[in-house]
mmCIF file of C-alpha atoms in Angstrom:
data_model
loop_
_atom_site.group_PDB
_atom_site.id
_atom_site.type_symbol
_atom_site.label_atom_id
_atom_site.label_comp_id
_atom_site.label_asym_id
_atom_site.label_seq_id
_atom_site.Cartn_x
_atom_site.Cartn_y
_atom_site.Cartn_z
ATOM 1 C CA MET A 1 -0.024 -0.005 0.123
ATOM 2 C CA VAL A 2 1.404 3.264 -1.033
ATOM 3 C CA HIS A 3 0.570 6.291 1.382
ATOM 4 C CA GLN A 4 -0.507 9.538 -0.153
ATOM 5 C CA GLN A 5 0.882 13.028 0.897
ATOM 6 C CA ARG A 6 -1.943 15.121 1.990
ATOM 7 C CA SER A 7 -2.209 18.732 0.413
ATOM 8 C CA GLN A 8 -3.618 20.055 3.623
ATOM 9 C CA GLY A 9 -0.895 19.494 6.032
ATOM 10 C CA ARG A 10 -0.400 22.504 8.545
ATOM 11 C CA LEU A 11 2.875 22.273 9.001
ATOM 12 C CA SER A 12 5.720 22.665 6.508
ATOM 13 C CA PRO A 13 8.673 20.216 6.427
ATOM 14 C CA SER A 14 11.142 23.440 7.524
ATOM 15 C CA GLY A 15 8.553 23.775 10.404
ATOM 16 C CA ASP A 16 10.246 24.592 13.775
ATOM 17 C CA THR A 17 10.386 21.058 15.684
ATOM 18 C CA GLU A 18 8.993 22.853 18.885
ATOM 19 C CA ASP A 19 5.697 23.736 16.990
ATOM 20 C CA ILE A 20 5.671 20.197 15.455
ATOM 21 C CA VAL A 21 6.024 18.571 18.890
ATOM 22 C CA ALA A 22 3.453 21.232 20.455
ATOM 23 C CA LEU A 23 0.650 20.076 18.011
ATOM 24 C CA LEU A 24 1.591 16.149 18.301
ATOM 25 C CA ALA A 25 2.103 15.683 21.808
ATOM 26 C CA PRO A 26 -1.421 15.595 22.764
ATOM 27 C CA ARG A 27 -2.346 13.126 20.013
ATOM 28 C CA LEU A 28 0.155 10.479 20.446
ATOM 29 C CA ALA A 29 -1.488 8.386 23.054
ATOM 30 C CA HIS A 30 -5.084 8.446 20.729
ATOM 31 C CA PHE A 31 -2.855 7.383 17.896
ATOM 32 C CA ALA A 32 -1.117 4.343 19.583
ATOM 33 C CA GLY A 33 -4.540 3.625 21.476
ATOM 34 C CA VAL A 34 -6.187 2.724 18.007
ATOM 35 C CA ALA A 35 -2.985 1.112 16.433
ATOM 36 C CA ARG A 36 -3.312 -1.358 19.280
ATOM 37 C CA THR A 37 -6.842 -2.321 18.730
ATOM 38 C CA GLU A 38 -7.315 -1.341 15.094
ATOM 39 C CA HIS A 39 -10.772 -0.097 16.129
ATOM 40 C CA VAL A 40 -11.876 3.375 16.786
ATOM 41 C CA THR A 41 -14.895 2.353 18.936
ATOM 42 C CA ARG A 42 -13.161 -0.151 20.922
ATOM 43 C CA ALA A 43 -10.021 2.458 21.389
ATOM 44 C CA ALA A 44 -12.387 4.985 22.485
ATOM 45 C CA GLN A 45 -13.858 2.671 24.953
ATOM 46 C CA GLU A 46 -10.774 1.640 26.464
ATOM 47 C CA MET A 47 -9.434 5.415 26.627
ATOM 48 C CA ASN A 48 -12.610 6.706 28.057
ATOM 49 C CA VAL A 49 -12.903 9.465 25.111
ATOM 50 C CA PRO A 50 -15.871 10.224 22.976
ATOM 51 C CA GLN A 51 -15.534 8.164 19.627
ATOM 52 C CA SER A 52 -15.934 11.594 17.562
ATOM 53 C CA THR A 53 -13.369 12.973 19.953
ATOM 54 C CA LEU A 54 -10.845 10.281 18.874
ATOM 55 C CA SER A 55 -11.710 10.142 15.403
ATOM 56 C CA ARG A 56 -11.028 13.984 14.945
ATOM 57 C CA ALA A 57 -7.673 13.357 16.780
ATOM 58 C CA LEU A 58 -6.519 11.175 14.259
ATOM 59 C CA VAL A 59 -7.626 13.105 11.547
ATOM 60 C CA ARG A 60 -5.981 16.192 12.774
ATOM 61 C CA LEU A 61 -2.693 14.276 13.440
ATOM 62 C CA GLU A 62 -2.698 12.844 9.720
ATOM 63 C CA GLN A 63 -3.278 16.224 8.450
ATOM 64 C CA ASP A 64 -0.456 17.720 10.644
ATOM 65 C CA LEU A 65 1.945 14.972 9.591
ATOM 66 C CA GLY A 66 0.713 15.251 5.735
ATOM 67 C CA VAL A 67 0.742 11.269 5.804
ATOM 68 C CA ASP A 68 -2.139 8.788 5.945
ATOM 69 C CA LEU A 69 -1.185 6.739 9.137
ATOM 70 C CA PHE A 70 -4.339 4.355 8.723
ATOM 71 C CA ALA A 71 -6.041 2.681 6.105
ATOM 72 C CA ARG A 72 -9.967 2.648 6.796
ATOM 73 C CA HIS A 73 -12.151 -0.470 6.515
ATOM 74 C CA GLY A 74 -15.373 0.385 7.580
ATOM 75 C CA ARG A 75 -15.163 0.173 11.572
ATOM 76 C CA THR A 76 -11.836 -1.212 11.631
ATOM 77 C CA VAL A 77 -8.480 0.713 10.698
ATOM 78 C CA SER A 78 -5.042 -1.027 9.626
ATOM 79 C CA LEU A 79 -1.554 0.824 9.950
ATOM 80 C CA THR A 80 -0.097 2.106 6.746
ATOM 81 C CA PRO A 81 3.824 1.382 6.434
ATOM 82 C CA ALA A 82 4.087 5.250 7.350
ATOM 83 C CA GLY A 83 1.747 4.435 10.435
ATOM 84 C CA ARG A 84 3.834 1.572 11.722
ATOM 85 C CA THR A 85 6.876 3.375 11.224
ATOM 86 C CA PHE A 86 5.294 5.895 13.359
ATOM 87 C CA LEU A 87 3.992 3.508 15.836
ATOM 88 C CA ALA A 88 7.344 2.456 16.591
ATOM 89 C CA SER A 89 8.904 5.679 17.868
ATOM 90 C CA VAL A 90 5.517 6.750 19.466
ATOM 91 C CA GLU A 91 5.808 3.545 21.681
ATOM 92 C CA ARG A 92 9.101 4.281 22.748
ATOM 93 C CA ALA A 93 8.075 8.301 23.413
ATOM 94 C CA LEU A 94 5.143 7.111 25.357
ATOM 95 C CA ALA A 95 7.294 4.578 27.258
ATOM 96 C CA GLU A 96 9.944 7.240 28.060
ATOM 97 C CA ILE A 97 7.272 9.714 29.255
ATOM 98 C CA GLU A 98 5.851 7.515 31.585
ATOM 99 C CA ARG A 99 8.895 6.260 33.240
ATOM 100 C CA ALA A 100 9.706 9.925 33.654
ATOM 101 C CA ALA A 101 6.658 10.519 35.523
ATOM 102 C CA GLU A 102 7.106 7.612 37.722
ATOM 103 C CA GLU A 103 10.298 8.697 38.342
ATOM 104 C CA VAL A 104 9.537 12.129 39.294
ATOM 105 C CA ARG A 105 6.497 11.221 41.660
ATOM 106 C CA ALA A 106 8.860 8.641 43.251
ATOM 107 C CA ASP A 107 11.156 11.401 44.250
ATOM 108 C CA ALA A 108 8.795 13.393 45.438
ATOM 109 C CA ASP A 109 7.054 10.891 47.178
ATOM 110 C CA PRO A 110 6.929 12.224 51.256
ATOM 111 C CA ALA A 111 8.255 8.767 52.729
ATOM 112 C CA THR A 112 10.561 7.514 49.673
ATOM 113 C CA GLY A 113 11.549 10.534 47.846
ATOM 114 C CA LYS A 114 14.744 12.071 47.105
ATOM 115 C CA VAL A 115 16.848 15.384 48.001
ATOM 116 C CA ALA A 116 19.857 16.002 46.141
ATOM 117 C CA PHE A 117 22.066 17.724 48.684
ATOM 118 C CA GLY A 118 25.584 19.228 48.260
ATOM 119 C CA PHE A 119 28.354 20.125 51.040
ATOM 120 C CA LEU A 120 31.953 21.055 51.351
ATOM 121 C CA HIS A 121 34.786 18.489 51.255
ATOM 122 C CA THR A 122 35.531 19.424 54.983
ATOM 123 C CA MET A 123 31.703 18.676 55.789
ATOM 124 C CA GLY A 124 31.810 14.766 54.330
ATOM 125 C CA ALA A 125 34.090 13.055 57.011
ATOM 126 C CA GLU A 126 31.863 13.526 59.842
ATOM 127 C CA THR A 127 29.279 16.287 59.890
ATOM 128 C CA VAL A 128 27.192 15.170 57.010
ATOM 129 C CA PRO A 129 27.045 11.249 57.886
ATOM 130 C CA GLY A 130 25.866 12.538 61.345
ATOM 131 C CA LEU A 131 23.252 14.949 60.079
ATOM 132 C CA LEU A 132 21.528 12.053 57.630
ATOM 133 C CA HIS A 133 21.974 9.354 60.763
ATOM 134 C CA ALA A 134 19.830 11.900 62.831
ATOM 135 C CA PHE A 135 17.478 12.768 59.989
ATOM 136 C CA ARG A 136 16.663 9.391 58.922
ATOM 137 C CA ALA A 137 15.684 8.385 62.563
ATOM 138 C CA ASP A 138 12.527 10.095 61.807
ATOM 139 C CA HIS A 139 12.633 9.647 57.733
ATOM 140 C CA PRO A 140 14.312 5.954 57.338
ATOM 141 C CA ARG A 141 13.373 5.863 53.666
ATOM 142 C CA ILE A 142 14.178 8.971 52.042
ATOM 143 C CA ARG A 143 17.085 8.865 49.685
ATOM 144 C CA PHE A 144 19.705 11.222 48.790
ATOM 145 C CA SER A 145 21.791 12.156 46.029
ATOM 146 C CA LEU A 146 24.949 13.300 47.574
ATOM 147 C CA VAL A 147 27.701 16.056 46.096
ATOM 148 C CA GLN A 148 30.878 17.271 47.527
ATOM 149 C CA ASN A 149 32.368 20.265 45.959
ATOM 150 C CA TYR A 150 33.502 23.639 46.891
ATOM 151 C CA GLY A 151 30.803 26.942 47.144
ATOM 152 C CA GLU A 152 30.671 28.078 44.136
ATOM 153 C CA ALA A 153 30.325 25.048 42.331
ATOM 154 C CA MET A 154 27.701 23.815 44.715
ATOM 155 C CA LEU A 155 25.734 27.389 43.783
ATOM 156 C CA GLU A 156 25.959 27.018 40.491
ATOM 157 C CA ARG A 157 24.411 23.599 40.694
ATOM 158 C CA LEU A 158 21.815 24.622 42.657
ATOM 159 C CA ARG A 159 21.235 27.465 39.946
ATOM 160 C CA ALA A 160 20.866 24.716 37.330
ATOM 161 C CA GLY A 161 18.544 22.595 39.265
ATOM 162 C CA GLU A 162 20.904 19.736 39.942
ATOM 163 C CA LEU A 163 20.989 20.410 43.744
ATOM 164 C CA ASP A 164 18.052 20.764 46.219
ATOM 165 C CA LEU A 165 20.030 22.066 49.239
ATOM 166 C CA CYS A 166 23.801 22.856 49.935
ATOM 167 C CA LEU A 167 25.754 23.598 53.012
ATOM 168 C CA THR A 168 28.603 26.014 52.171
ATOM 169 C CA SER A 169 30.696 28.709 53.323
ATOM 170 C CA PRO A 170 30.872 31.568 53.187
ATOM 171 C CA VAL A 171 27.298 31.982 53.521
ATOM 172 C CA PRO A 172 26.315 33.329 49.978
ATOM 173 C CA ASP A 173 24.447 36.418 49.833
ATOM 174 C CA ALA A 174 22.677 36.748 45.838
ATOM 175 C CA PRO A 175 19.082 37.832 44.715
ATOM 176 C CA ASP A 176 18.442 34.205 43.451
ATOM 177 C CA LEU A 177 19.244 32.243 46.712
ATOM 178 C CA VAL A 178 17.844 31.918 49.800
ATOM 179 C CA ALA A 179 20.350 31.377 52.456
ATOM 180 C CA ARG A 180 20.441 30.702 56.225
ATOM 181 C CA ARG A 181 23.545 30.828 58.669
ATOM 182 C CA LEU A 182 23.400 27.978 60.716
ATOM 183 C CA ASP A 183 26.757 27.401 62.648
ATOM 184 C CA GLU A 184 30.277 28.739 62.747
ATOM 185 C CA GLN A 185 33.646 26.886 62.789
ATOM 186 C CA LYS A 186 36.745 28.141 64.147
ATOM 187 C CA LEU A 187 40.001 27.673 61.989
ATOM 188 C CA ARG A 188 43.368 27.127 63.111
ATOM 189 C CA LEU A 189 46.795 27.807 62.013
ATOM 190 C CA VAL A 190 48.393 24.035 61.539
ATOM 191 C CA VAL A 191 51.802 24.125 61.267
ATOM 192 C CA PRO A 192 54.591 21.117 61.222
ATOM 193 C CA ALA A 193 55.527 19.068 64.670
ATOM 194 C CA ASP A 194 59.020 20.629 64.631
ATOM 195 C CA HIS A 195 58.164 23.918 63.611
ATOM 196 C CA ARG A 196 59.290 27.056 65.631
ATOM 197 C CA LEU A 197 56.050 27.614 66.738
ATOM 198 C CA ALA A 198 54.750 23.884 67.253
ATOM 199 C CA ALA A 199 55.222 24.405 71.250
ATOM 200 C CA ARG A 200 52.617 27.131 71.591
ATOM 201 C CA ARG A 201 48.962 26.746 72.101
ATOM 202 C CA ARG A 202 47.780 30.105 70.760
ATOM 203 C CA VAL A 203 49.203 32.251 68.386
ATOM 204 C CA ARG A 204 48.546 35.854 66.394
ATOM 205 C CA LEU A 205 48.181 35.116 62.578
ATOM 206 C CA ALA A 206 50.472 38.155 62.444
ATOM 207 C CA GLU A 207 53.345 35.630 63.800
ATOM 208 C CA ALA A 208 53.224 33.519 60.224
ATOM 209 C CA ALA A 209 53.668 36.411 57.985
ATOM 210 C CA ASP A 210 56.937 35.068 57.242
ATOM 211 C CA GLU A 211 55.725 31.830 56.663
ATOM 212 C CA MET A 212 55.057 29.989 53.291
ATOM 213 C CA PHE A 213 51.393 28.956 53.123
ATOM 214 C CA VAL A 214 49.540 25.766 51.593
ATOM 215 C CA THR A 215 45.804 26.970 50.837
ATOM 216 C CA LEU A 216 42.855 25.971 48.593
ATOM 217 C CA GLU A 217 42.819 27.173 44.966
ATOM 218 C CA PRO A 218 41.245 30.545 44.254
ATOM 219 C CA GLY A 219 37.584 30.494 43.913
ATOM 220 C CA TYR A 220 37.278 28.307 47.205
ATOM 221 C CA GLY A 221 35.147 30.053 49.817
ATOM 222 C CA LEU A 222 38.230 28.743 52.511
ATOM 223 C CA ARG A 223 40.816 30.549 50.199
ATOM 224 C CA ARG A 224 39.162 33.924 50.380
ATOM 225 C CA ILE A 225 38.350 33.455 54.269
ATOM 226 C CA THR A 226 42.579 32.611 54.423
ATOM 227 C CA ASP A 227 43.214 35.741 52.398
ATOM 228 C CA ALA A 228 40.869 38.043 54.145
ATOM 229 C CA LEU A 229 42.420 36.788 57.741
ATOM 230 C CA CYS A 230 45.754 37.577 56.490
ATOM 231 C CA GLN A 231 44.933 40.564 55.336
ATOM 232 C CA GLU A 232 43.278 41.990 58.498
ATOM 233 C CA ALA A 233 46.525 40.741 60.223
ATOM 234 C CA GLY A 234 48.788 42.934 58.070
ATOM 235 C CA PHE A 235 50.230 40.767 55.360
ATOM 236 C CA ARG A 236 49.619 38.972 52.302
ATOM 237 C CA PRO A 237 50.430 35.088 52.313
ATOM 238 C CA ARG A 238 52.834 33.852 50.204
ATOM 239 C CA VAL A 239 51.524 30.750 48.682
ATOM 240 C CA ALA A 240 54.061 27.677 48.001
ATOM 241 C CA PHE A 241 51.171 24.840 47.132
ATOM 242 C CA GLU A 242 47.533 25.198 46.137
ATOM 243 C CA GLY A 243 45.418 22.319 46.521
ATOM 244 C CA GLU A 244 41.442 21.313 46.394
ATOM 245 C CA GLU A 245 41.184 19.482 49.760
ATOM 246 C CA ALA A 246 42.170 20.276 53.219
ATOM 247 C CA GLU A 247 43.385 16.617 54.509
ATOM 248 C CA THR A 248 45.742 17.260 51.375
ATOM 249 C CA LEU A 249 47.117 20.425 52.676
ATOM 250 C CA ARG A 250 47.728 18.918 55.917
ATOM 251 C CA GLY A 251 49.681 16.326 54.621
ATOM 252 C CA LEU A 252 51.634 19.049 52.630
ATOM 253 C CA VAL A 253 52.215 20.961 56.274
ATOM 254 C CA ALA A 254 53.327 17.571 58.019
ATOM 255 C CA ALA A 255 55.746 17.179 55.354
ATOM 256 C CA GLY A 256 57.430 20.925 56.315
ATOM 257 C CA LEU A 257 56.250 22.515 53.058
ATOM 258 C CA GLY A 258 54.266 25.275 54.782
ATOM 259 C CA VAL A 259 51.445 26.273 57.458
ATOM 260 C CA ALA A 260 47.850 26.732 56.421
ATOM 261 C CA LEU A 261 44.633 28.023 58.147
ATOM 262 C CA LEU A 262 42.171 24.911 58.465
ATOM 263 C CA PRO A 263 39.002 23.637 60.170
ATOM 264 C CA PRO A 264 39.589 21.090 62.787
ATOM 265 C CA PRO A 265 40.340 17.761 61.319
ATOM 266 C CA ALA A 266 37.777 14.459 61.999
ATOM 267 C CA VAL A 267 40.688 12.583 63.280
ATOM 268 C CA PRO A 268 43.772 14.027 64.491
ATOM 269 C CA ARG A 269 46.681 13.952 62.064
ATOM 270 C CA PRO A 270 50.417 13.110 62.978
ATOM 271 C CA GLY A 271 53.165 15.155 61.914
ATOM 272 C CA VAL A 272 51.020 18.727 62.829
ATOM 273 C CA VAL A 273 50.277 20.856 65.247
ATOM 274 C CA GLU A 274 47.048 22.699 65.389
ATOM 275 C CA LEU A 275 46.952 26.231 67.092
ATOM 276 C CA THR A 276 44.117 28.509 68.163
ATOM 277 C CA VAL A 277 44.377 31.923 66.322
ATOM 278 C CA THR A 278 43.734 34.638 68.976
ATOM 279 C CA ALA A 279 43.934 37.634 66.303
ATOM 280 C CA PRO A 280 42.204 38.400 64.078
ATOM 281 C CA ARG A 281 39.055 36.229 65.022
ATOM 282 C CA ALA A 282 39.297 33.276 62.642
ATOM 283 C CA ALA A 283 36.163 31.414 61.860
ATOM 284 C CA ARG A 284 33.970 30.550 59.302
ATOM 285 C CA GLU A 285 30.250 30.643 58.751
ATOM 286 C CA ILE A 286 28.452 27.626 57.647
ATOM 287 C CA GLY A 287 25.226 27.880 55.987
ATOM 288 C CA VAL A 288 22.342 26.197 54.051
ATOM 289 C CA ALA A 289 21.513 27.504 50.781
ATOM 290 C CA TRP A 290 18.692 26.852 48.246
ATOM 291 C CA LEU A 291 17.343 28.536 45.036
ATOM 292 C CA ALA A 292 14.844 31.224 45.657
ATOM 293 C CA GLY A 293 11.045 30.575 44.604
ATOM 294 C CA ARG A 294 11.601 27.122 43.725
ATOM 295 C CA PRO A 295 8.680 24.863 45.253
ATOM 296 C CA ASP A 296 10.098 22.169 47.622
ATOM 297 C CA THR A 297 9.121 18.498 47.058
ATOM 298 C CA PRO A 298 7.957 16.628 50.402
ATOM 299 C CA PRO A 299 11.173 15.197 51.134
ATOM 300 C CA VAL A 300 13.243 18.435 50.455
ATOM 301 C CA ALA A 301 10.899 20.412 52.787
ATOM 302 C CA ALA A 302 11.509 17.879 55.656
ATOM 303 C CA PHE A 303 15.274 18.139 55.339
ATOM 304 C CA LYS A 304 15.137 21.808 55.169
ATOM 305 C CA ARG A 305 13.265 21.778 58.394
ATOM 306 C CA PHE A 306 15.544 19.468 59.967
ATOM 307 C CA LEU A 307 18.688 21.249 58.734
ATOM 308 C CA LEU A 308 17.477 24.837 59.940
ATOM 309 C CA SER A 309 16.549 23.060 63.404
ATOM 310 C CA ARG A 310 20.163 22.406 63.772
ATOM 311 C CA ARG A 311 21.180 26.103 63.905
ATOM 312 C CA GLY A 312 23.408 26.571 66.716
ATOM 313 C CA HIS A 313 24.615 23.013 66.614
ATOM 314 C CA LEU A 314 25.220 21.790 63.212
ATOM 315 C CA LEU A 315 28.867 20.742 63.773
ATOM 316 C CA PRO A 316 30.068 17.996 65.835
ATOM 317 C CA ASP A 317 31.561 19.001 69.189
#
């Protein structure tokens, strides 16, 4: 059977793809239902739509495509070669839409949904596992997609819709984000165990003005805090090494390659001494951020409430 081109097609072959999709999408399920039954009346009954509505939808679909999809035989129909080609793709598309719908419904389920949660590398060893353990005591089946990164990268992923919430520092101040301060974390001057300051318990940061520093790379929140504190202490740090992870920096300090301003470790590291900084006040704020105006699913809303309830005692003692 040779299908005929219809002269009354509503879209030209050069029409925009978005226009074609907008016209065709509502009619694809109708087409697939009739194709499966090869009977308009039976398909209308199964889909619970008036037969006249279904018939008009099929005619409009063929007009939009400019080809015959069905050969009519009284009350029954059969697919043309073009119809069989079209059906194979339509069934795949409908199956993918159904799969996507099931996935987003599952992610939004109050009891078993998913939260995409980002946090700083320095929060990963102790803080975040403790938070998740406490939260899941009351929400045992909520799932998490966890992302560790530096602050600016996480904020970009928030804006892209890839994260629901993130723990970051410094606490961002941007019109498209909502951020809440949760806690404060003291920073220490970390020196090698055989360093001239190692016998001390406290130190003014200015006493390290002549030292070589190992720091995180530019763009990391802790790097910006380090530069700002050194400037407040009256000097610009001389940077020997830049890295991406705090514990690597501790290893560099232990190897005698410099000193560093770092938050407390989850587990004490041999080969270094951690000194309290008395001046200037060395601390960083930890906050939670999310995209302004974006509706929360029930699991995200529950975890957000939990994080906000930890204000002032987010970090382990």
